[in-house]
C-alpha cells in the first residue's frame, strides 16, 4: 500500500484566499483524522471521521474551517477565507478502528501571506 | 484533561550510545500509547504501539515500556546511529477521550558520528 497520500505538499497563498487540502487514506481504514502542527501548539486534532461521517469536530478552530469525506478514499479540509495565523503543517492520518494504530501522511505545509 | 510531557526537549549523544527517551502522562486511564518518529519536514512514522494491558513492545533496536500506574513510558534505543536523529513523539489514547490522541511535545534527538 502507498500509505496515506496528501496533496499538495506545499501551498503558499495570500490572506483571504480559499485553500483546499486533500487526503487519501490507506485502503480499508475506516477512521480518518485531520491534525495541525505548529511550533507553538504542537500537534492538535482538528476533526475525525468514521466511515465517512464526521464524529468530532471540536478541534476545528472556527467556522472558516470545514472538512468533508465524500467517500472512503477521499477527504478534504477547506479554509475560507485563509489568514496568516492558519500557517502550519496539516496532517491527515488513518486507522483501522478508532483506537488502532494511526498512520500519518507526509503533511501539507501551508503558508498564508 | 490528559497532559503528556516529554523530557528532555532535546538530546545529543555520540554514535553507539544506548539511550532512553521519557514520556509522562497525567491520567493513567489510557487505552494505548504510541511512539512516533518525525524527520524534519516529514510526516510521522509509527514506531511502536503499546496496549494498556502490555508492559513493553520491541522492534529491532527499539524497546518501549509502559507503566500505567506511574503514568510513564520510555523508549529505549540501543546502539544509536546517526540515522536515528529525528524528533520522537509519544501520544496517548485516553479511555475517556473517544478516539483522540494527546501528543507530547517531542524529544529532538541528534546522534553524532
mmCIF file with all atom_site columns, C-alpha atoms in Angstrom:
data_model
loop_
_atom_site.group_PDB
_atom_site.id
_atom_site.type_symbol
_atom_site.label_atom_id
_atom_site.label_alt_id
_atom_site.label_comp_id
_atom_site.label_asym_id
_atom_site.label_entity_id
_atom_site.label_seq_id
_atom_site.pdbx_PDB_ins_code
_atom_site.Cartn_x
_atom_site.Cartn_y
_atom_site.Cartn_z
_atom_site.occupancy
_atom_site.B_iso_or_equiv
_atom_site.pdbx_formal_charge
_atom_site.auth_seq_id
_atom_site.auth_comp_id
_atom_site.auth_asym_id
_atom_site.auth_atom_id
_atom_site.pdbx_PDB_model_num
ATOM 1   C CA . UNK A 1 1   ? 0.000   0.000  0.000  1.00 0.00 ? 1   UNK A CA 1
ATOM 2   C CA . UNK A 1 2   ? 1.205   3.534  -0.758 1.00 0.00 ? 2   UNK A CA 1
ATOM 3   C CA . UNK A 1 3   ? 0.302   4.800  2.699  1.00 0.00 ? 3   UNK A CA 1
ATOM 4   C CA . UNK A 1 4   ? -1.682  7.944  3.389  1.00 0.00 ? 4   UNK A CA 1
ATOM 5   C CA . UNK A 1 5   ? -1.422  10.382 0.495  1.00 0.00 ? 5   UNK A CA 1
ATOM 6   C CA . UNK A 1 6   ? -1.780  14.133 0.860  1.00 0.00 ? 6   UNK A CA 1
ATOM 7   C CA . UNK A 1 7   ? -1.763  16.927 -1.689 1.00 0.00 ? 7   UNK A CA 1
ATOM 8   C CA . UNK A 1 8   ? -0.449  19.440 -2.225 1.00 0.00 ? 8   UNK A CA 1
ATOM 9   C CA . UNK A 1 9   ? 2.768   19.046 -0.240 1.00 0.00 ? 9   UNK A CA 1
ATOM 10  C CA . UNK A 1 10  ? 3.295   22.796 -0.119 1.00 0.00 ? 10  UNK A CA 1
ATOM 11  C CA . UNK A 1 11  ? 0.806   25.615 -0.521 1.00 0.00 ? 11  UNK A CA 1
ATOM 12  C CA . UNK A 1 12  ? 1.513   29.335 -0.474 1.00 0.00 ? 12  UNK A CA 1
ATOM 13  C CA . UNK A 1 13  ? -1.442  31.641 -0.690 1.00 0.00 ? 13  UNK A CA 1
ATOM 14  C CA . UNK A 1 14  ? -2.495  35.145 0.157  1.00 0.00 ? 14  UNK A CA 1
ATOM 15  C CA . UNK A 1 15  ? -4.725  36.142 3.022  1.00 0.00 ? 15  UNK A CA 1
ATOM 16  C CA . UNK A 1 16  ? -8.390  35.870 2.121  1.00 0.00 ? 16  UNK A CA 1
ATOM 17  C CA . UNK A 1 17  ? -7.963  33.118 -0.458 1.00 0.00 ? 17  UNK A CA 1
ATOM 18  C CA . UNK A 1 18  ? -9.633  29.731 -0.227 1.00 0.00 ? 18  UNK A CA 1
ATOM 19  C CA . UNK A 1 19  ? -7.365  26.763 0.467  1.00 0.00 ? 19  UNK A CA 1
ATOM 20  C CA . UNK A 1 20  ? -8.263  23.110 -0.072 1.00 0.00 ? 20  UNK A CA 1
ATOM 21  C CA . UNK A 1 21  ? -6.129  20.298 1.298  1.00 0.00 ? 21  UNK A CA 1
ATOM 22  C CA . UNK A 1 22  ? -6.645  16.726 0.148  1.00 0.00 ? 22  UNK A CA 1
ATOM 23  C CA . UNK A 1 23  ? -6.148  13.315 1.687  1.00 0.00 ? 23  UNK A CA 1
ATOM 24  C CA . UNK A 1 24  ? -6.410  9.717  0.556  1.00 0.00 ? 24  UNK A CA 1
ATOM 25  C CA . UNK A 1 25  ? -6.383  7.287  3.498  1.00 0.00 ? 25  UNK A CA 1
ATOM 26  C CA . UNK A 1 26  ? -4.979  3.772  3.488  1.00 0.00 ? 26  UNK A CA 1
ATOM 27  C CA . UNK A 1 27  ? -7.385  1.409  1.779  1.00 0.00 ? 27  UNK A CA 1
ATOM 28  C CA . UNK A 1 28  ? -9.530  -0.461 4.288  1.00 0.00 ? 28  UNK A CA 1
ATOM 29  C CA . UNK A 1 29  ? -9.074  2.031  7.095  1.00 0.00 ? 29  UNK A CA 1
ATOM 30  C CA . UNK A 1 30  ? -12.370 3.265  8.491  1.00 0.00 ? 30  UNK A CA 1
ATOM 31  C CA . UNK A 1 31  ? -11.115 6.224  10.529 1.00 0.00 ? 31  UNK A CA 1
ATOM 32  C CA . UNK A 1 32  ? -9.603  9.405  9.151  1.00 0.00 ? 32  UNK A CA 1
ATOM 33  C CA . UNK A 1 33  ? -8.070  12.205 11.245 1.00 0.00 ? 33  UNK A CA 1
ATOM 34  C CA . UNK A 1 34  ? -7.001  15.746 10.363 1.00 0.00 ? 34  UNK A CA 1
ATOM 35  C CA . UNK A 1 35  ? -4.254  17.329 12.533 1.00 0.00 ? 35  UNK A CA 1
ATOM 36  C CA . UNK A 1 36  ? -2.463  20.650 12.545 1.00 0.00 ? 36  UNK A CA 1
ATOM 37  C CA . UNK A 1 37  ? 1.124   21.097 13.751 1.00 0.00 ? 37  UNK A CA 1
ATOM 38  C CA . UNK A 1 38  ? 2.689   24.400 14.789 1.00 0.00 ? 38  UNK A CA 1
ATOM 39  C CA . UNK A 1 39  ? 5.752   25.251 16.812 1.00 0.00 ? 39  UNK A CA 1
ATOM 40  C CA . UNK A 1 40  ? 3.656   26.983 19.442 1.00 0.00 ? 40  UNK A CA 1
ATOM 41  C CA . UNK A 1 41  ? 0.897   24.415 19.937 1.00 0.00 ? 41  UNK A CA 1
ATOM 42  C CA . UNK A 1 42  ? 2.422   21.151 18.708 1.00 0.00 ? 42  UNK A CA 1
ATOM 43  C CA . UNK A 1 43  ? 0.057   18.604 17.166 1.00 0.00 ? 43  UNK A CA 1
ATOM 44  C CA . UNK A 1 44  ? -3.668  19.267 17.510 1.00 0.00 ? 44  UNK A CA 1
ATOM 45  C CA . UNK A 1 45  ? -6.552  17.134 16.315 1.00 0.00 ? 45  UNK A CA 1
ATOM 46  C CA . UNK A 1 46  ? -8.971  19.169 14.213 1.00 0.00 ? 46  UNK A CA 1
ATOM 47  C CA . UNK A 1 47  ? -11.621 16.635 13.218 1.00 0.00 ? 47  UNK A CA 1
ATOM 48  C CA . UNK A 1 48  ? -12.052 12.924 12.627 1.00 0.00 ? 48  UNK A CA 1
ATOM 49  C CA . UNK A 1 49  ? -14.374 10.735 10.577 1.00 0.00 ? 49  UNK A CA 1
ATOM 50  C CA . UNK A 1 50  ? -15.648 7.187  10.959 1.00 0.00 ? 50  UNK A CA 1
ATOM 51  C CA . UNK A 1 51  ? -16.963 5.510  7.835  1.00 0.00 ? 51  UNK A CA 1
ATOM 52  C CA . UNK A 1 52  ? -17.059 8.923  6.111  1.00 0.00 ? 52  UNK A CA 1
ATOM 53  C CA . UNK A 1 53  ? -19.156 10.509 8.889  1.00 0.00 ? 53  UNK A CA 1
ATOM 54  C CA . UNK A 1 54  ? -17.689 13.363 10.976 1.00 0.00 ? 54  UNK A CA 1
ATOM 55  C CA . UNK A 1 55  ? -17.599 12.245 14.606 1.00 0.00 ? 55  UNK A CA 1
ATOM 56  C CA . UNK A 1 56  ? -15.836 15.024 16.490 1.00 0.00 ? 56  UNK A CA 1
ATOM 57  C CA . UNK A 1 57  ? -15.045 18.446 15.072 1.00 0.00 ? 57  UNK A CA 1
ATOM 58  C CA . UNK A 1 58  ? -14.438 20.165 18.402 1.00 0.00 ? 58  UNK A CA 1
ATOM 59  C CA . UNK A 1 59  ? -10.856 20.911 17.402 1.00 0.00 ? 59  UNK A CA 1
ATOM 60  C CA . UNK A 1 60  ? -11.798 22.930 14.336 1.00 0.00 ? 60  UNK A CA 1
ATOM 61  C CA . UNK A 1 61  ? -10.660 26.435 15.237 1.00 0.00 ? 61  UNK A CA 1
ATOM 62  C CA . UNK A 1 62  ? -13.538 28.389 13.724 1.00 0.00 ? 62  UNK A CA 1
ATOM 63  C CA . UNK A 1 63  ? -16.173 28.460 11.032 1.00 0.00 ? 63  UNK A CA 1
ATOM 64  C CA . UNK A 1 64  ? -13.600 29.281 8.398  1.00 0.00 ? 64  UNK A CA 1
ATOM 65  C CA . UNK A 1 65  ? -12.532 25.645 8.571  1.00 0.00 ? 65  UNK A CA 1
ATOM 66  C CA . UNK A 1 66  ? -14.604 22.836 7.084  1.00 0.00 ? 66  UNK A CA 1
ATOM 67  C CA . UNK A 1 67  ? -13.922 19.183 6.265  1.00 0.00 ? 67  UNK A CA 1
ATOM 68  C CA . UNK A 1 68  ? -15.686 16.627 4.135  1.00 0.00 ? 68  UNK A CA 1
ATOM 69  C CA . UNK A 1 69  ? -15.312 12.969 3.338  1.00 0.00 ? 69  UNK A CA 1
ATOM 70  C CA . UNK A 1 70  ? -17.486 12.165 0.318  1.00 0.00 ? 70  UNK A CA 1
ATOM 71  C CA . UNK A 1 71  ? -16.262 8.577  0.114  1.00 0.00 ? 71  UNK A CA 1
ATOM 72  C CA . UNK A 1 72  ? -13.966 6.112  1.856  1.00 0.00 ? 72  UNK A CA 1
ATOM 73  C CA . UNK A 1 73  ? -10.931 7.078  -0.198 1.00 0.00 ? 73  UNK A CA 1
ATOM 74  C CA . UNK A 1 74  ? -11.013 10.858 -0.174 1.00 0.00 ? 74  UNK A CA 1
ATOM 75  C CA . UNK A 1 75  ? -11.245 13.737 2.282  1.00 0.00 ? 75  UNK A CA 1
ATOM 76  C CA . UNK A 1 76  ? -10.775 17.492 2.060  1.00 0.00 ? 76  UNK A CA 1
ATOM 77  C CA . UNK A 1 77  ? -10.001 20.204 4.576  1.00 0.00 ? 77  UNK A CA 1
ATOM 78  C CA . UNK A 1 78  ? -11.002 23.668 3.397  1.00 0.00 ? 78  UNK A CA 1
ATOM 79  C CA . UNK A 1 79  ? -10.101 27.058 4.840  1.00 0.00 ? 79  UNK A CA 1
ATOM 80  C CA . UNK A 1 80  ? -12.113 30.011 3.582  1.00 0.00 ? 80  UNK A CA 1
ATOM 81  C CA . UNK A 1 81  ? -11.011 32.741 3.942  1.00 0.00 ? 81  UNK A CA 1
ATOM 82  C CA . UNK A 1 82  ? -7.441  31.930 4.945  1.00 0.00 ? 82  UNK A CA 1
ATOM 83  C CA . UNK A 1 83  ? -5.485  34.048 7.429  1.00 0.00 ? 83  UNK A CA 1
ATOM 84  C CA . UNK A 1 84  ? -1.740  34.241 8.238  1.00 0.00 ? 84  UNK A CA 1
ATOM 85  C CA . UNK A 1 85  ? -2.338  32.511 11.589 1.00 0.00 ? 85  UNK A CA 1
ATOM 86  C CA . UNK A 1 86  ? -3.510  29.434 9.688  1.00 0.00 ? 86  UNK A CA 1
ATOM 87  C CA . UNK A 1 87  ? 0.074   28.858 8.532  1.00 0.00 ? 87  UNK A CA 1
ATOM 88  C CA . UNK A 1 88  ? 1.056   25.406 9.770  1.00 0.00 ? 88  UNK A CA 1
ATOM 89  C CA . UNK A 1 89  ? 1.641   21.845 8.643  1.00 0.00 ? 89  UNK A CA 1
ATOM 90  C CA . UNK A 1 90  ? -1.603  19.927 8.200  1.00 0.00 ? 90  UNK A CA 1
ATOM 91  C CA . UNK A 1 91  ? -1.504  16.155 8.553  1.00 0.00 ? 91  UNK A CA 1
ATOM 92  C CA . UNK A 1 92  ? -4.011  13.512 7.651  1.00 0.00 ? 92  UNK A CA 1
ATOM 93  C CA . UNK A 1 93  ? -3.912  10.120 9.372  1.00 0.00 ? 93  UNK A CA 1
ATOM 94  C CA . UNK A 1 94  ? -5.956  6.957  9.105  1.00 0.00 ? 94  UNK A CA 1
ATOM 95  C CA . UNK A 1 95  ? -6.511  3.852  11.206 1.00 0.00 ? 95  UNK A CA 1
ATOM 96  C CA . UNK A 1 96  ? -8.405  0.622  11.242 1.00 0.00 ? 96  UNK A CA 1
ATOM 97  C CA . UNK A 1 97  ? -10.737 1.097  14.172 1.00 0.00 ? 97  UNK A CA 1
ATOM 98  C CA . UNK A 1 98  ? -10.796 4.305  16.149 1.00 0.00 ? 98  UNK A CA 1
ATOM 99  C CA . UNK A 1 99  ? -8.313  3.023  18.681 1.00 0.00 ? 99  UNK A CA 1
ATOM 100 C CA . UNK A 1 100 ? -5.961  1.354  16.274 1.00 0.00 ? 100 UNK A CA 1
ATOM 101 C CA . UNK A 1 101 ? -2.506  2.422  15.246 1.00 0.00 ? 101 UNK A CA 1
ATOM 102 C CA . UNK A 1 102 ? -2.612  5.678  13.340 1.00 0.00 ? 102 UNK A CA 1
ATOM 103 C CA . UNK A 1 103 ? -0.659  6.118  10.124 1.00 0.00 ? 103 UNK A CA 1
ATOM 104 C CA . UNK A 1 104 ? 0.199   9.623  9.037  1.00 0.00 ? 104 UNK A CA 1
ATOM 105 C CA . UNK A 1 105 ? 0.593   11.202 5.633  1.00 0.00 ? 105 UNK A CA 1
ATOM 106 C CA . UNK A 1 106 ? 3.569   13.417 4.704  1.00 0.00 ? 106 UNK A CA 1
ATOM 107 C CA . UNK A 1 107 ? 1.640   16.600 5.504  1.00 0.00 ? 107 UNK A CA 1
ATOM 108 C CA . UNK A 1 108 ? 0.836   19.819 3.661  1.00 0.00 ? 108 UNK A CA 1
ATOM 109 C CA . UNK A 1 109 ? 2.894   22.856 4.621  1.00 0.00 ? 109 UNK A CA 1
ATOM 110 C CA . UNK A 1 110 ? 0.572   25.865 4.333  1.00 0.00 ? 110 UNK A CA 1
ATOM 111 C CA . UNK A 1 111 ? 1.881   29.412 4.269  1.00 0.00 ? 111 UNK A CA 1
ATOM 112 C CA . UNK A 1 112 ? -0.627  32.253 4.232  1.00 0.00 ? 112 UNK A CA 1
ATOM 113 C CA . UNK A 1 113 ? 0.935   35.614 3.387  1.00 0.00 ? 113 UNK A CA 1
ATOM 114 C CA . UNK B 2 1   ? -7.749  16.591 30.835 1.00 0.00 ? 1   UNK B CA 1
ATOM 115 C CA . UNK B 2 2   ? -4.851  14.400 29.754 1.00 0.00 ? 2   UNK B CA 1
ATOM 116 C CA . UNK B 2 3   ? -1.452  16.071 29.542 1.00 0.00 ? 3   UNK B CA 1
ATOM 117 C CA . UNK B 2 4   ? 1.594   14.431 28.003 1.00 0.00 ? 4   UNK B CA 1
ATOM 118 C CA . UNK B 2 5   ? 5.120   15.627 28.724 1.00 0.00 ? 5   UNK B CA 1
ATOM 119 C CA . UNK B 2 6   ? 8.398   14.611 27.150 1.00 0.00 ? 6   UNK B CA 1
ATOM 120 C CA . UNK B 2 7   ? 11.682  15.451 28.805 1.00 0.00 ? 7   UNK B CA 1
ATOM 121 C CA . UNK B 2 8   ? 14.244  16.403 27.675 1.00 0.00 ? 8   UNK B CA 1
ATOM 122 C CA . UNK B 2 9   ? 13.112  18.511 24.745 1.00 0.00 ? 9   UNK B CA 1
ATOM 123 C CA . UNK B 2 10  ? 16.433  17.904 23.028 1.00 0.00 ? 10  UNK B CA 1
ATOM 124 C CA . UNK B 2 11  ? 19.204  15.352 23.398 1.00 0.00 ? 11  UNK B CA 1
ATOM 125 C CA . UNK B 2 12  ? 22.592  14.954 21.750 1.00 0.00 ? 12  UNK B CA 1
ATOM 126 C CA . UNK B 2 13  ? 24.593  11.721 22.088 1.00 0.00 ? 13  UNK B CA 1
ATOM 127 C CA . UNK B 2 14  ? 27.610  10.127 20.400 1.00 0.00 ? 14  UNK B CA 1
ATOM 128 C CA . UNK B 2 15  ? 27.047  7.272  17.997 1.00 0.00 ? 15  UNK B CA 1
ATOM 129 C CA . UNK B 2 16  ? 26.835  3.834  19.602 1.00 0.00 ? 16  UNK B CA 1
ATOM 130 C CA . UNK B 2 17  ? 25.367  5.006  22.870 1.00 0.00 ? 17  UNK B CA 1
ATOM 131 C CA . UNK B 2 18  ? 22.258  3.392  24.323 1.00 0.00 ? 18  UNK B CA 1
ATOM 132 C CA . UNK B 2 19  ? 19.660  5.980  25.236 1.00 0.00 ? 19  UNK B CA 1
ATOM 133 C CA . UNK B 2 20  ? 16.277  6.399  26.859 1.00 0.00 ? 20  UNK B CA 1
ATOM 134 C CA . UNK B 2 21  ? 13.560  8.865  25.929 1.00 0.00 ? 21  UNK B CA 1
ATOM 135 C CA . UNK B 2 22  ? 10.900  9.637  28.512 1.00 0.00 ? 22  UNK B CA 1
ATOM 136 C CA . UNK B 2 23  ? 7.176   10.265 28.257 1.00 0.00 ? 23  UNK B CA 1
ATOM 137 C CA . UNK B 2 24  ? 4.849   11.002 31.169 1.00 0.00 ? 24  UNK B CA 1
ATOM 138 C CA . UNK B 2 25  ? 1.079   11.403 31.242 1.00 0.00 ? 25  UNK B CA 1
ATOM 139 C CA . UNK B 2 26  ? -1.239  12.716 33.934 1.00 0.00 ? 26  UNK B CA 1
ATOM 140 C CA . UNK B 2 27  ? -4.247  10.393 33.597 1.00 0.00 ? 27  UNK B CA 1
ATOM 141 C CA . UNK B 2 28  ? -3.407  6.701  33.917 1.00 0.00 ? 28  UNK B CA 1
ATOM 142 C CA . UNK B 2 29  ? -6.737  5.604  32.431 1.00 0.00 ? 29  UNK B CA 1
ATOM 143 C CA . UNK B 2 30  ? -5.346  5.034  28.964 1.00 0.00 ? 30  UNK B CA 1
ATOM 144 C CA . UNK B 2 31  ? -6.264  2.635  26.171 1.00 0.00 ? 31  UNK B CA 1
ATOM 145 C CA . UNK B 2 32  ? -2.884  2.641  24.426 1.00 0.00 ? 32  UNK B CA 1
ATOM 146 C CA . UNK B 2 33  ? 0.275   4.650  23.874 1.00 0.00 ? 33  UNK B CA 1
ATOM 147 C CA . UNK B 2 34  ? 2.046   5.147  20.569 1.00 0.00 ? 34  UNK B CA 1
ATOM 148 C CA . UNK B 2 35  ? 5.602   6.261  19.807 1.00 0.00 ? 35  UNK B CA 1
ATOM 149 C CA . UNK B 2 36  ? 6.295   8.119  16.561 1.00 0.00 ? 36  UNK B CA 1
ATOM 150 C CA . UNK B 2 37  ? 9.349   9.384  14.766 1.00 0.00 ? 37  UNK B CA 1
ATOM 151 C CA . UNK B 2 38  ? 9.311   12.626 12.763 1.00 0.00 ? 38  UNK B CA 1
ATOM 152 C CA . UNK B 2 39  ? 12.112  13.636 10.420 1.00 0.00 ? 39  UNK B CA 1
ATOM 153 C CA . UNK B 2 40  ? 12.456  17.346 9.548  1.00 0.00 ? 40  UNK B CA 1
ATOM 154 C CA . UNK B 2 41  ? 9.840   18.404 7.044  1.00 0.00 ? 41  UNK B CA 1
ATOM 155 C CA . UNK B 2 42  ? 8.256   14.964 7.007  1.00 0.00 ? 42  UNK B CA 1
ATOM 156 C CA . UNK B 2 43  ? 5.240   13.208 8.453  1.00 0.00 ? 43  UNK B CA 1
ATOM 157 C CA . UNK B 2 44  ? 5.069   10.985 11.499 1.00 0.00 ? 44  UNK B CA 1
ATOM 158 C CA . UNK B 2 45  ? 6.181   7.378  11.283 1.00 0.00 ? 45  UNK B CA 1
ATOM 159 C CA . UNK B 2 46  ? 4.662   4.973  13.776 1.00 0.00 ? 46  UNK B CA 1
ATOM 160 C CA . UNK B 2 47  ? 7.354   3.071  15.675 1.00 0.00 ? 47  UNK B CA 1
ATOM 161 C CA . UNK B 2 48  ? 5.577   1.125  18.390 1.00 0.00 ? 48  UNK B CA 1
ATOM 162 C CA . UNK B 2 49  ? 2.112   0.875  19.882 1.00 0.00 ? 49  UNK B CA 1
ATOM 163 C CA . UNK B 2 50  ? 1.609   -0.470 23.408 1.00 0.00 ? 50  UNK B CA 1
ATOM 164 C CA . UNK B 2 51  ? -1.811  -1.511 24.581 1.00 0.00 ? 51  UNK B CA 1
ATOM 165 C CA . UNK B 2 52  ? -2.740  -0.668 28.178 1.00 0.00 ? 52  UNK B CA 1
ATOM 166 C CA . UNK B 2 53  ? -2.534  -4.339 29.121 1.00 0.00 ? 53  UNK B CA 1
ATOM 167 C CA . UNK B 2 54  ? 1.052   -4.640 27.867 1.00 0.00 ? 54  UNK B CA 1
ATOM 168 C CA . UNK B 2 55  ? 4.285   -3.784 29.640 1.00 0.00 ? 55  UNK B CA 1
ATOM 169 C CA . UNK B 2 56  ? 6.548   -3.430 26.642 1.00 0.00 ? 56  UNK B CA 1
ATOM 170 C CA . UNK B 2 57  ? 6.933   -3.752 22.898 1.00 0.00 ? 57  UNK B CA 1
ATOM 171 C CA . UNK B 2 58  ? 10.072  -4.328 20.864 1.00 0.00 ? 58  UNK B CA 1
ATOM 172 C CA . UNK B 2 59  ? 11.001  -3.641 17.265 1.00 0.00 ? 59  UNK B CA 1
ATOM 173 C CA . UNK B 2 60  ? 14.610  -4.124 16.250 1.00 0.00 ? 60  UNK B CA 1
ATOM 174 C CA . UNK B 2 61  ? 16.810  -1.797 18.306 1.00 0.00 ? 61  UNK B CA 1
ATOM 175 C CA . UNK B 2 62  ? 13.768  -0.102 19.836 1.00 0.00 ? 62  UNK B CA 1
ATOM 176 C CA . UNK B 2 63  ? 12.041  -1.117 23.044 1.00 0.00 ? 63  UNK B CA 1
ATOM 177 C CA . UNK B 2 64  ? 9.123   0.763  24.549 1.00 0.00 ? 64  UNK B CA 1
ATOM 178 C CA . UNK B 2 65  ? 7.890   0.164  28.069 1.00 0.00 ? 65  UNK B CA 1
ATOM 179 C CA . UNK B 2 66  ? 4.707   1.256  29.776 1.00 0.00 ? 66  UNK B CA 1
ATOM 180 C CA . UNK B 2 67  ? 3.994   1.767  33.482 1.00 0.00 ? 67  UNK B CA 1
ATOM 181 C CA . UNK B 2 68  ? 0.389   2.893  33.630 1.00 0.00 ? 68  UNK B CA 1
ATOM 182 C CA . UNK B 2 69  ? 0.204   3.287  37.382 1.00 0.00 ? 69  UNK B CA 1
ATOM 183 C CA . UNK B 2 70  ? 3.047   5.779  37.431 1.00 0.00 ? 70  UNK B CA 1
ATOM 184 C CA . UNK B 2 71  ? 1.975   7.448  34.183 1.00 0.00 ? 71  UNK B CA 1
ATOM 185 C CA . UNK B 2 72  ? 5.235   6.786  32.376 1.00 0.00 ? 72  UNK B CA 1
ATOM 186 C CA . UNK B 2 73  ? 6.580   5.278  29.194 1.00 0.00 ? 73  UNK B CA 1
ATOM 187 C CA . UNK B 2 74  ? 10.150  5.019  27.978 1.00 0.00 ? 74  UNK B CA 1
ATOM 188 C CA . UNK B 2 75  ? 11.590  4.425  24.534 1.00 0.00 ? 75  UNK B CA 1
ATOM 189 C CA . UNK B 2 76  ? 14.940  2.672  24.652 1.00 0.00 ? 76  UNK B CA 1
ATOM 190 C CA . UNK B 2 77  ? 17.199  2.903  21.606 1.00 0.00 ? 77  UNK B CA 1
ATOM 191 C CA . UNK B 2 78  ? 20.126  0.514  21.566 1.00 0.00 ? 78  UNK B CA 1
ATOM 192 C CA . UNK B 2 79  ? 23.409  1.237  19.814 1.00 0.00 ? 79  UNK B CA 1
ATOM 193 C CA . UNK B 2 80  ? 22.276  4.583  18.438 1.00 0.00 ? 80  UNK B CA 1
ATOM 194 C CA . UNK B 2 81  ? 23.197  5.586  14.878 1.00 0.00 ? 81  UNK B CA 1
ATOM 195 C CA . UNK B 2 82  ? 23.281  8.963  13.088 1.00 0.00 ? 82  UNK B CA 1
ATOM 196 C CA . UNK B 2 83  ? 20.234  7.792  11.132 1.00 0.00 ? 83  UNK B CA 1
ATOM 197 C CA . UNK B 2 84  ? 18.277  7.746  14.379 1.00 0.00 ? 84  UNK B CA 1
ATOM 198 C CA . UNK B 2 85  ? 18.467  11.541 14.506 1.00 0.00 ? 85  UNK B CA 1
ATOM 199 C CA . UNK B 2 86  ? 14.883  12.822 14.459 1.00 0.00 ? 86  UNK B CA 1
ATOM 200 C CA . UNK B 2 87  ? 12.146  14.059 16.754 1.00 0.00 ? 87  UNK B CA 1
ATOM 201 C CA . UNK B 2 88  ? 10.420  11.361 18.772 1.00 0.00 ? 88  UNK B CA 1
ATOM 202 C CA . UNK B 2 89  ? 6.838   11.895 19.859 1.00 0.00 ? 89  UNK B CA 1
ATOM 203 C CA . UNK B 2 90  ? 4.689   9.903  22.214 1.00 0.00 ? 90  UNK B CA 1
ATOM 204 C CA . UNK B 2 91  ? 0.910   10.003 22.026 1.00 0.00 ? 91  UNK B CA 1
ATOM 205 C CA . UNK B 2 92  ? -1.654  8.693  24.467 1.00 0.00 ? 92  UNK B CA 1
ATOM 206 C CA . UNK B 2 93  ? -5.181  7.479  23.753 1.00 0.00 ? 93  UNK B CA 1
ATOM 207 C CA . UNK B 2 94  ? -7.170  8.037  26.931 1.00 0.00 ? 94  UNK B CA 1
ATOM 208 C CA . UNK B 2 95  ? -10.171 5.936  27.862 1.00 0.00 ? 95  UNK B CA 1
ATOM 209 C CA . UNK B 2 96  ? -12.423 8.980  28.137 1.00 0.00 ? 96  UNK B CA 1
ATOM 210 C CA . UNK B 2 97  ? -11.190 10.818 25.054 1.00 0.00 ? 97  UNK B CA 1
ATOM 211 C CA . UNK B 2 98  ? -13.005 8.892  22.377 1.00 0.00 ? 98  UNK B CA 1
ATOM 212 C CA . UNK B 2 99  ? -10.530 8.383  19.554 1.00 0.00 ? 99  UNK B CA 1
ATOM 213 C CA . UNK B 2 100 ? -8.410  11.469 20.212 1.00 0.00 ? 100 UNK B CA 1
ATOM 214 C CA . UNK B 2 101 ? -4.655  11.099 20.671 1.00 0.00 ? 101 UNK B CA 1
ATOM 215 C CA . UNK B 2 102 ? -2.918  13.510 23.036 1.00 0.00 ? 102 UNK B CA 1
ATOM 216 C CA . UNK B 2 103 ? 0.638   14.228 21.920 1.00 0.00 ? 103 UNK B CA 1
ATOM 217 C CA . UNK B 2 104 ? 3.691   15.182 23.894 1.00 0.00 ? 104 UNK B CA 1
ATOM 218 C CA . UNK B 2 105 ? 5.921   17.997 22.699 1.00 0.00 ? 105 UNK B CA 1
ATOM 219 C CA . UNK B 2 106 ? 8.568   15.596 21.455 1.00 0.00 ? 106 UNK B CA 1
ATOM 220 C CA . UNK B 2 107 ? 12.258  14.986 22.092 1.00 0.00 ? 107 UNK B CA 1
ATOM 221 C CA . UNK B 2 108 ? 14.621  16.146 19.375 1.00 0.00 ? 108 UNK B CA 1
ATOM 222 C CA . UNK B 2 109 ? 17.457  13.597 19.165 1.00 0.00 ? 109 UNK B CA 1
ATOM 223 C CA . UNK B 2 110 ? 20.783  14.136 17.483 1.00 0.00 ? 110 UNK B CA 1
ATOM 224 C CA . UNK B 2 111 ? 23.235  11.240 17.215 1.00 0.00 ? 111 UNK B CA 1
ATOM 225 C CA . UNK B 2 112 ? 26.714  12.464 16.327 1.00 0.00 ? 112 UNK B CA 1
ATOM 226 C CA . UNK B 2 113 ? 29.060  10.301 14.244 1.00 0.00 ? 113 UNK B CA 1
#
